[in-house]
mmCIF file of C-alpha atoms in Angstrom:
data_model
loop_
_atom_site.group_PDB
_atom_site.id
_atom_site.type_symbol
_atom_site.label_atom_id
_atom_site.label_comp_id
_atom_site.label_asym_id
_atom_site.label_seq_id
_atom_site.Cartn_x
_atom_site.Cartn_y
_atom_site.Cartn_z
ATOM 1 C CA UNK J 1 32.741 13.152 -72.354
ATOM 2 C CA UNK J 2 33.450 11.523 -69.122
ATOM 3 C CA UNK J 3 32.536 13.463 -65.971
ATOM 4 C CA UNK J 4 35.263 13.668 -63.373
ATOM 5 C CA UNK J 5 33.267 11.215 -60.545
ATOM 6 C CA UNK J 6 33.121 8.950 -63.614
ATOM 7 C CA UNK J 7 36.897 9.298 -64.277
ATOM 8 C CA UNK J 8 37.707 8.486 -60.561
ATOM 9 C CA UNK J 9 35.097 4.816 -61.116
ATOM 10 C CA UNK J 10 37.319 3.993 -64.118
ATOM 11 C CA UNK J 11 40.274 4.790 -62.072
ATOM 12 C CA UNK J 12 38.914 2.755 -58.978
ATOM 13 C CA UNK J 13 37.809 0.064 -61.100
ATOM 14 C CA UNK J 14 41.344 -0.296 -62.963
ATOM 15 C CA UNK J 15 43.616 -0.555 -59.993
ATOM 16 C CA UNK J 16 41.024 -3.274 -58.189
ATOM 17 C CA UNK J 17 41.339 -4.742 -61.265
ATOM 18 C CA UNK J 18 45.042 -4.887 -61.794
ATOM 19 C CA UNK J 19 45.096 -5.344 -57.777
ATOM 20 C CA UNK J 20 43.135 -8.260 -58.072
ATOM 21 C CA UNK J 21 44.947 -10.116 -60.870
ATOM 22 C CA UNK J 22 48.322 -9.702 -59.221
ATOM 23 C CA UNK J 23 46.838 -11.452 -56.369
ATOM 24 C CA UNK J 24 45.286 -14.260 -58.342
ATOM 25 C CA UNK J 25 49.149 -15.036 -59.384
ATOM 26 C CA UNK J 26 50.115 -14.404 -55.995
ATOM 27 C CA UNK J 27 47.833 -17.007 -54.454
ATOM 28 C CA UNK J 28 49.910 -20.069 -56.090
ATOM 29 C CA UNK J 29 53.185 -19.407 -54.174
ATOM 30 C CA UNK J 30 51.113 -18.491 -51.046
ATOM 31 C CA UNK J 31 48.909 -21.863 -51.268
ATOM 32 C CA UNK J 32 52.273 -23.941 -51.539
ATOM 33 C CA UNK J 33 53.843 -21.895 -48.730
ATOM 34 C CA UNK J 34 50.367 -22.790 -46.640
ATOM 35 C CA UNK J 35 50.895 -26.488 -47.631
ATOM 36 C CA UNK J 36 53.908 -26.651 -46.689
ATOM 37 C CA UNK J 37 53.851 -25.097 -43.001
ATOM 38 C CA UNK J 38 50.822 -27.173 -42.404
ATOM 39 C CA UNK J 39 51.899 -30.439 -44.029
ATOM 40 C CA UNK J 40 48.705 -30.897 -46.378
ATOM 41 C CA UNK J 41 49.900 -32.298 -49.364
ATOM 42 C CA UNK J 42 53.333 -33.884 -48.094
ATOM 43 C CA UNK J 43 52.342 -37.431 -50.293
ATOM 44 C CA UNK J 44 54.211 -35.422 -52.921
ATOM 45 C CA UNK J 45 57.227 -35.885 -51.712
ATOM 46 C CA UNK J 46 59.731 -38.171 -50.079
ATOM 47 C CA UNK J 47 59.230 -38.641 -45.726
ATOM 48 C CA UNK J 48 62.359 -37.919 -43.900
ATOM 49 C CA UNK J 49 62.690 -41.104 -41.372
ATOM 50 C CA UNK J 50 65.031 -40.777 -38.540
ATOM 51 C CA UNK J 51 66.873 -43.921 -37.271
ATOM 52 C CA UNK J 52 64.424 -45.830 -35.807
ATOM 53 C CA UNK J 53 64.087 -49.211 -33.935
ATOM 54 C CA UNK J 54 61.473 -51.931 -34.702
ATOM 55 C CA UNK J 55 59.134 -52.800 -32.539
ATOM 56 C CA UNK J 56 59.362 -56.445 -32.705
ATOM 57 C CA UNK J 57 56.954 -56.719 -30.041
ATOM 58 C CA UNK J 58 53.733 -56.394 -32.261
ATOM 59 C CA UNK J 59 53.077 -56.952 -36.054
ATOM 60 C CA UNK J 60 50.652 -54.623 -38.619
ATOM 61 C CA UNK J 61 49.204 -55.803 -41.536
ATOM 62 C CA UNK J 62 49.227 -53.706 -44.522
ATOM 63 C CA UNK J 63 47.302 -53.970 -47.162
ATOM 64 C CA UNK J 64 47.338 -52.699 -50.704
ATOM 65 C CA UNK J 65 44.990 -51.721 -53.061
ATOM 66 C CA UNK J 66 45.069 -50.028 -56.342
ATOM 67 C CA UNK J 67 42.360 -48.299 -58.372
ATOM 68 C CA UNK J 68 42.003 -45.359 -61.795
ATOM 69 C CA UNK J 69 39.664 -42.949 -62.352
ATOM 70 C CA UNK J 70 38.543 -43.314 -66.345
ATOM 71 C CA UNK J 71 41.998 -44.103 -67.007
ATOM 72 C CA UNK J 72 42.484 -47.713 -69.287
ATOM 73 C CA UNK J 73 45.128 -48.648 -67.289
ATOM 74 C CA UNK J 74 45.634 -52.315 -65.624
ATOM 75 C CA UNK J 75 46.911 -51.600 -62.153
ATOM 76 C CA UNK J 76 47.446 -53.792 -59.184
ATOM 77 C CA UNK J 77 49.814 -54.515 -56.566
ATOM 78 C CA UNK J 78 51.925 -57.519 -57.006
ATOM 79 C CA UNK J 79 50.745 -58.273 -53.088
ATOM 80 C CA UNK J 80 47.424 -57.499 -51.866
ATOM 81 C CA UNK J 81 48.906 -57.656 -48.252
ATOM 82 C CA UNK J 82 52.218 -57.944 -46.318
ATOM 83 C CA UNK J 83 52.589 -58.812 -42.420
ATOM 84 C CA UNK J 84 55.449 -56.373 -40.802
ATOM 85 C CA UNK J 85 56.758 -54.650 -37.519
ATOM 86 C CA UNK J 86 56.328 -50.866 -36.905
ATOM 87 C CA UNK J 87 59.938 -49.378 -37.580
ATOM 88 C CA UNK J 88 60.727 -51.989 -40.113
ATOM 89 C CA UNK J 89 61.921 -50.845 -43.889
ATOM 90 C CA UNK J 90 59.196 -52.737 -46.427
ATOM 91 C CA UNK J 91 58.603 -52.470 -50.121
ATOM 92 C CA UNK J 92 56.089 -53.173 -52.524
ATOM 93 C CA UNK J 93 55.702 -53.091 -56.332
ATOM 94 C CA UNK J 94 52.660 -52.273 -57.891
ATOM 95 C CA UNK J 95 52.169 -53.542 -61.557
ATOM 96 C CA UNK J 96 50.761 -50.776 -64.118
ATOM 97 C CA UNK J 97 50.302 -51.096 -67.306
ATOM 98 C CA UNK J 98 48.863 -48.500 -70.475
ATOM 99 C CA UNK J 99 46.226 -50.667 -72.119
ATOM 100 C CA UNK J 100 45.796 -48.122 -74.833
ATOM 101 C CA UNK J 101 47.543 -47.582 -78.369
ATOM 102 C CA UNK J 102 48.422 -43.836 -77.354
ATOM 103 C CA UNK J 103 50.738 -42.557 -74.721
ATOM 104 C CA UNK J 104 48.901 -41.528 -71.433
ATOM 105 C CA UNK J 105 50.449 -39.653 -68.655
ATOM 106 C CA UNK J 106 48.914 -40.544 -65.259
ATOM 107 C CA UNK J 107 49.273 -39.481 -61.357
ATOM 108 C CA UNK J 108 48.991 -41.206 -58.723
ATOM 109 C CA UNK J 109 47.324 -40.174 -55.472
ATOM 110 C CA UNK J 110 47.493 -42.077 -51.911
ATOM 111 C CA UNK J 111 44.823 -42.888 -49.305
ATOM 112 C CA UNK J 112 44.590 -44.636 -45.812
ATOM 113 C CA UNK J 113 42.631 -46.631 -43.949
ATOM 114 C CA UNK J 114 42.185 -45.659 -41.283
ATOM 115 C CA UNK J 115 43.175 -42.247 -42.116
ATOM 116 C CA UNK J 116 44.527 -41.605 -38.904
ATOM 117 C CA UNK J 117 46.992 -43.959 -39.856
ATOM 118 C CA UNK J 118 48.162 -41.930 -42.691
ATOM 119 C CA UNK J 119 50.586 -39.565 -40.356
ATOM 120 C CA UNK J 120 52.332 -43.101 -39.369
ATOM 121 C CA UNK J 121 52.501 -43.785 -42.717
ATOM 122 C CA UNK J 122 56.198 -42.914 -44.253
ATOM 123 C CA UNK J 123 56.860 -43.238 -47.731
ATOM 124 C CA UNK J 124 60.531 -42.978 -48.467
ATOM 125 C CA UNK J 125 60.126 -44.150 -52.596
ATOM 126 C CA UNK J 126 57.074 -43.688 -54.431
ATOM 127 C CA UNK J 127 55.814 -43.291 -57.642
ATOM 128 C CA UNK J 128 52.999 -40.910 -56.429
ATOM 129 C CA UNK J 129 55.577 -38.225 -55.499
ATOM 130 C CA UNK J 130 55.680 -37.583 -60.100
ATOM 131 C CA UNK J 131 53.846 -37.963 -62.563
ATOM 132 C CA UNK J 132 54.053 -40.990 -64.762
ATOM 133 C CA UNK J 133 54.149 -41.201 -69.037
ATOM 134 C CA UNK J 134 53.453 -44.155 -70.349
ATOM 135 C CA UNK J 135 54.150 -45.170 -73.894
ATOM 136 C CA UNK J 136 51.096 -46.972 -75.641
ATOM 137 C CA UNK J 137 50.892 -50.801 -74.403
ATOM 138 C CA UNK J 138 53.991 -49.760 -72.086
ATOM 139 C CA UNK J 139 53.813 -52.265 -68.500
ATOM 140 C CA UNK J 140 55.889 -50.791 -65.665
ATOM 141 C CA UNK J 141 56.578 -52.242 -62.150
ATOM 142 C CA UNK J 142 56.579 -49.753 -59.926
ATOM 143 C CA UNK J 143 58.010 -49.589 -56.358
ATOM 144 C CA UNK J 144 56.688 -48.062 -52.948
ATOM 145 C CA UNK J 145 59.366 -48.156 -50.128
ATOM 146 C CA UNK J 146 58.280 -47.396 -46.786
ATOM 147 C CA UNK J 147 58.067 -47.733 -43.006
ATOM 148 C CA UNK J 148 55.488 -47.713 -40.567
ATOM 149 C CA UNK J 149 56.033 -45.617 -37.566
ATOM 150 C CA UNK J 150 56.435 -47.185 -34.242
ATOM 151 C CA UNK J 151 54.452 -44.466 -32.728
ATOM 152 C CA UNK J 152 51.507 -46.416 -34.644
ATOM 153 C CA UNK J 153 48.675 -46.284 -31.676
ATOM 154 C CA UNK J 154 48.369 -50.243 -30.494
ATOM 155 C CA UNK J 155 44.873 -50.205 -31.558
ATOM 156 C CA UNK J 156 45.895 -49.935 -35.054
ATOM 157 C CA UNK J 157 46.254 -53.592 -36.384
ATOM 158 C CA UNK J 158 45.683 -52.812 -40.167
ATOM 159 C CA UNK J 159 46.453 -50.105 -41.932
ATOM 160 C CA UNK J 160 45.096 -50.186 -45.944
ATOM 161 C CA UNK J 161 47.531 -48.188 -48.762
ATOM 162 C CA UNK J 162 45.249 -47.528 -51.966
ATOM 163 C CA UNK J 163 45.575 -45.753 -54.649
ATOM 164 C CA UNK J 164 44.118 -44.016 -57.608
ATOM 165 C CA UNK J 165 45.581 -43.055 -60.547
ATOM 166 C CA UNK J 166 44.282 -39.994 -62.726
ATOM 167 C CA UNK J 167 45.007 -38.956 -66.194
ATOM 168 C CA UNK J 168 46.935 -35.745 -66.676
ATOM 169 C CA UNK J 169 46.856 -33.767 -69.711
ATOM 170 C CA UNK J 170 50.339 -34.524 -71.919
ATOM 171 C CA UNK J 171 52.177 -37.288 -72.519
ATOM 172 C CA UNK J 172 55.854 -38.531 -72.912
ATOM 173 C CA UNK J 173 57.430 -41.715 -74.318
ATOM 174 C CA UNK J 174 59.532 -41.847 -71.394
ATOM 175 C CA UNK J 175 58.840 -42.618 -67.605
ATOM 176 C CA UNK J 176 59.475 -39.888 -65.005
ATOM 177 C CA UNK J 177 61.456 -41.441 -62.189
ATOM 178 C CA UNK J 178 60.345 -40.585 -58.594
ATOM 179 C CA UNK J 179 63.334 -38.943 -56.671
ATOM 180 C CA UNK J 180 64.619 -41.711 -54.454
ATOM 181 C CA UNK J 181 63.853 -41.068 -50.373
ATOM 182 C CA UNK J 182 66.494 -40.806 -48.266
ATOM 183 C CA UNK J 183 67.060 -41.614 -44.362
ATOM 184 C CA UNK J 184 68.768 -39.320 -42.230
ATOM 185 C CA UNK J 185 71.233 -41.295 -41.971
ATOM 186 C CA UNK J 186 72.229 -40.468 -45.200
ATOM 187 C CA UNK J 187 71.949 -43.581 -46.852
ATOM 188 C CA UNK J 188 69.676 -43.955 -50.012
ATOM 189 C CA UNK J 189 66.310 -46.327 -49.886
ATOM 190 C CA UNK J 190 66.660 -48.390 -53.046
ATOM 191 C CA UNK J 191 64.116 -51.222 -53.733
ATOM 192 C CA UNK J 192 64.127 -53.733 -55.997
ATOM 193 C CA UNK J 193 62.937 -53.223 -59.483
#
């Protein structure tokens, strides 16, 4: 039926194939090990901050700025800009809110401006590090706690926080908390909520 050069093509062709689907599982644990030597897609987590002292001697503005991407939500921050030293601990509470009569869950993704400034940039609470369910007509105030780097380059007077927020497929009642950052020092950012 099948000639034997024909039986060594199947042959071949079945362990490329099998080869080839164990490395399409492979390449999700590989991809997060890449990501996390080279530090792309850190926002998802909390920044380590060593002790650091504030440089009193200059003041950045930050500003904020919130946006969705075909998602009904409202969503602003409750500032649209805040005045602070590099070094010093700040928060900010952005204001979200599911203007639908079904449950949504949503993600949040960050971006700077300039986006040099984003490696300055240390988030030590956020609600981009999970995703968030919202119930239907559910409001939430959300916190971001964070610090700007001293190490900030002195031509860097502004540095602008936005984010989007996407729809995910699911949905949950409840709210997913972000895991709370924490300093080296071992003490816990908290914010107030």
């Amino acid at each position: 039926m099948f000639s034997f050069d024909n039986k060594v093509t199947l042959r071949k062709l079945a362990v490329f194939v099998a080869v080839m689907f164990a490395f399409g599982f492979a390449l999700v644990p590989i991809y997060k090990k890449i990501c996390e030597v080279t530090g792309v897609n850190d926002f998802m987590k909390p920044e380590q901050v060593k002790n650091t002292q504030v440089d009193t001697s200059r003041t950045v503005r930050v500003e904020f700025d919130a946006n969705t991407q075909n998602l009904p939500w409202s969503f602003k921050p409750a500032v649209t800009s805040m005045n602070l030293h590099p070094g010093e601990l700040a928060s900010v509470v952005y204001e979200v809110r599911n203007k639908t009569s079904r449950a949504m869950t949503g993600q949040a993704v960050p971006s700077y401006g300039p986006s040099s400034a984003a490696e300055y940039f240390r988030k030590l609470e956020c609600f981009c590090f999970t995703k968030q369910a919202f119930a239907a007509e559910e409001s939430r105030q959300m916190p971001v706690v964070f610090v700007v780097d001293p190490k900030l380059p002195k031509d860097v007077n502004t540095i602008t926080l936005s984010y989007t927020f996407f729809e995910l497929p699911g949905s949950g009642p409840a709210a997913v908390v972000a895991p709370p950052g924490k300093l080296e020092s071992g003490a816990t950012a908290s914010a107030p909520g």
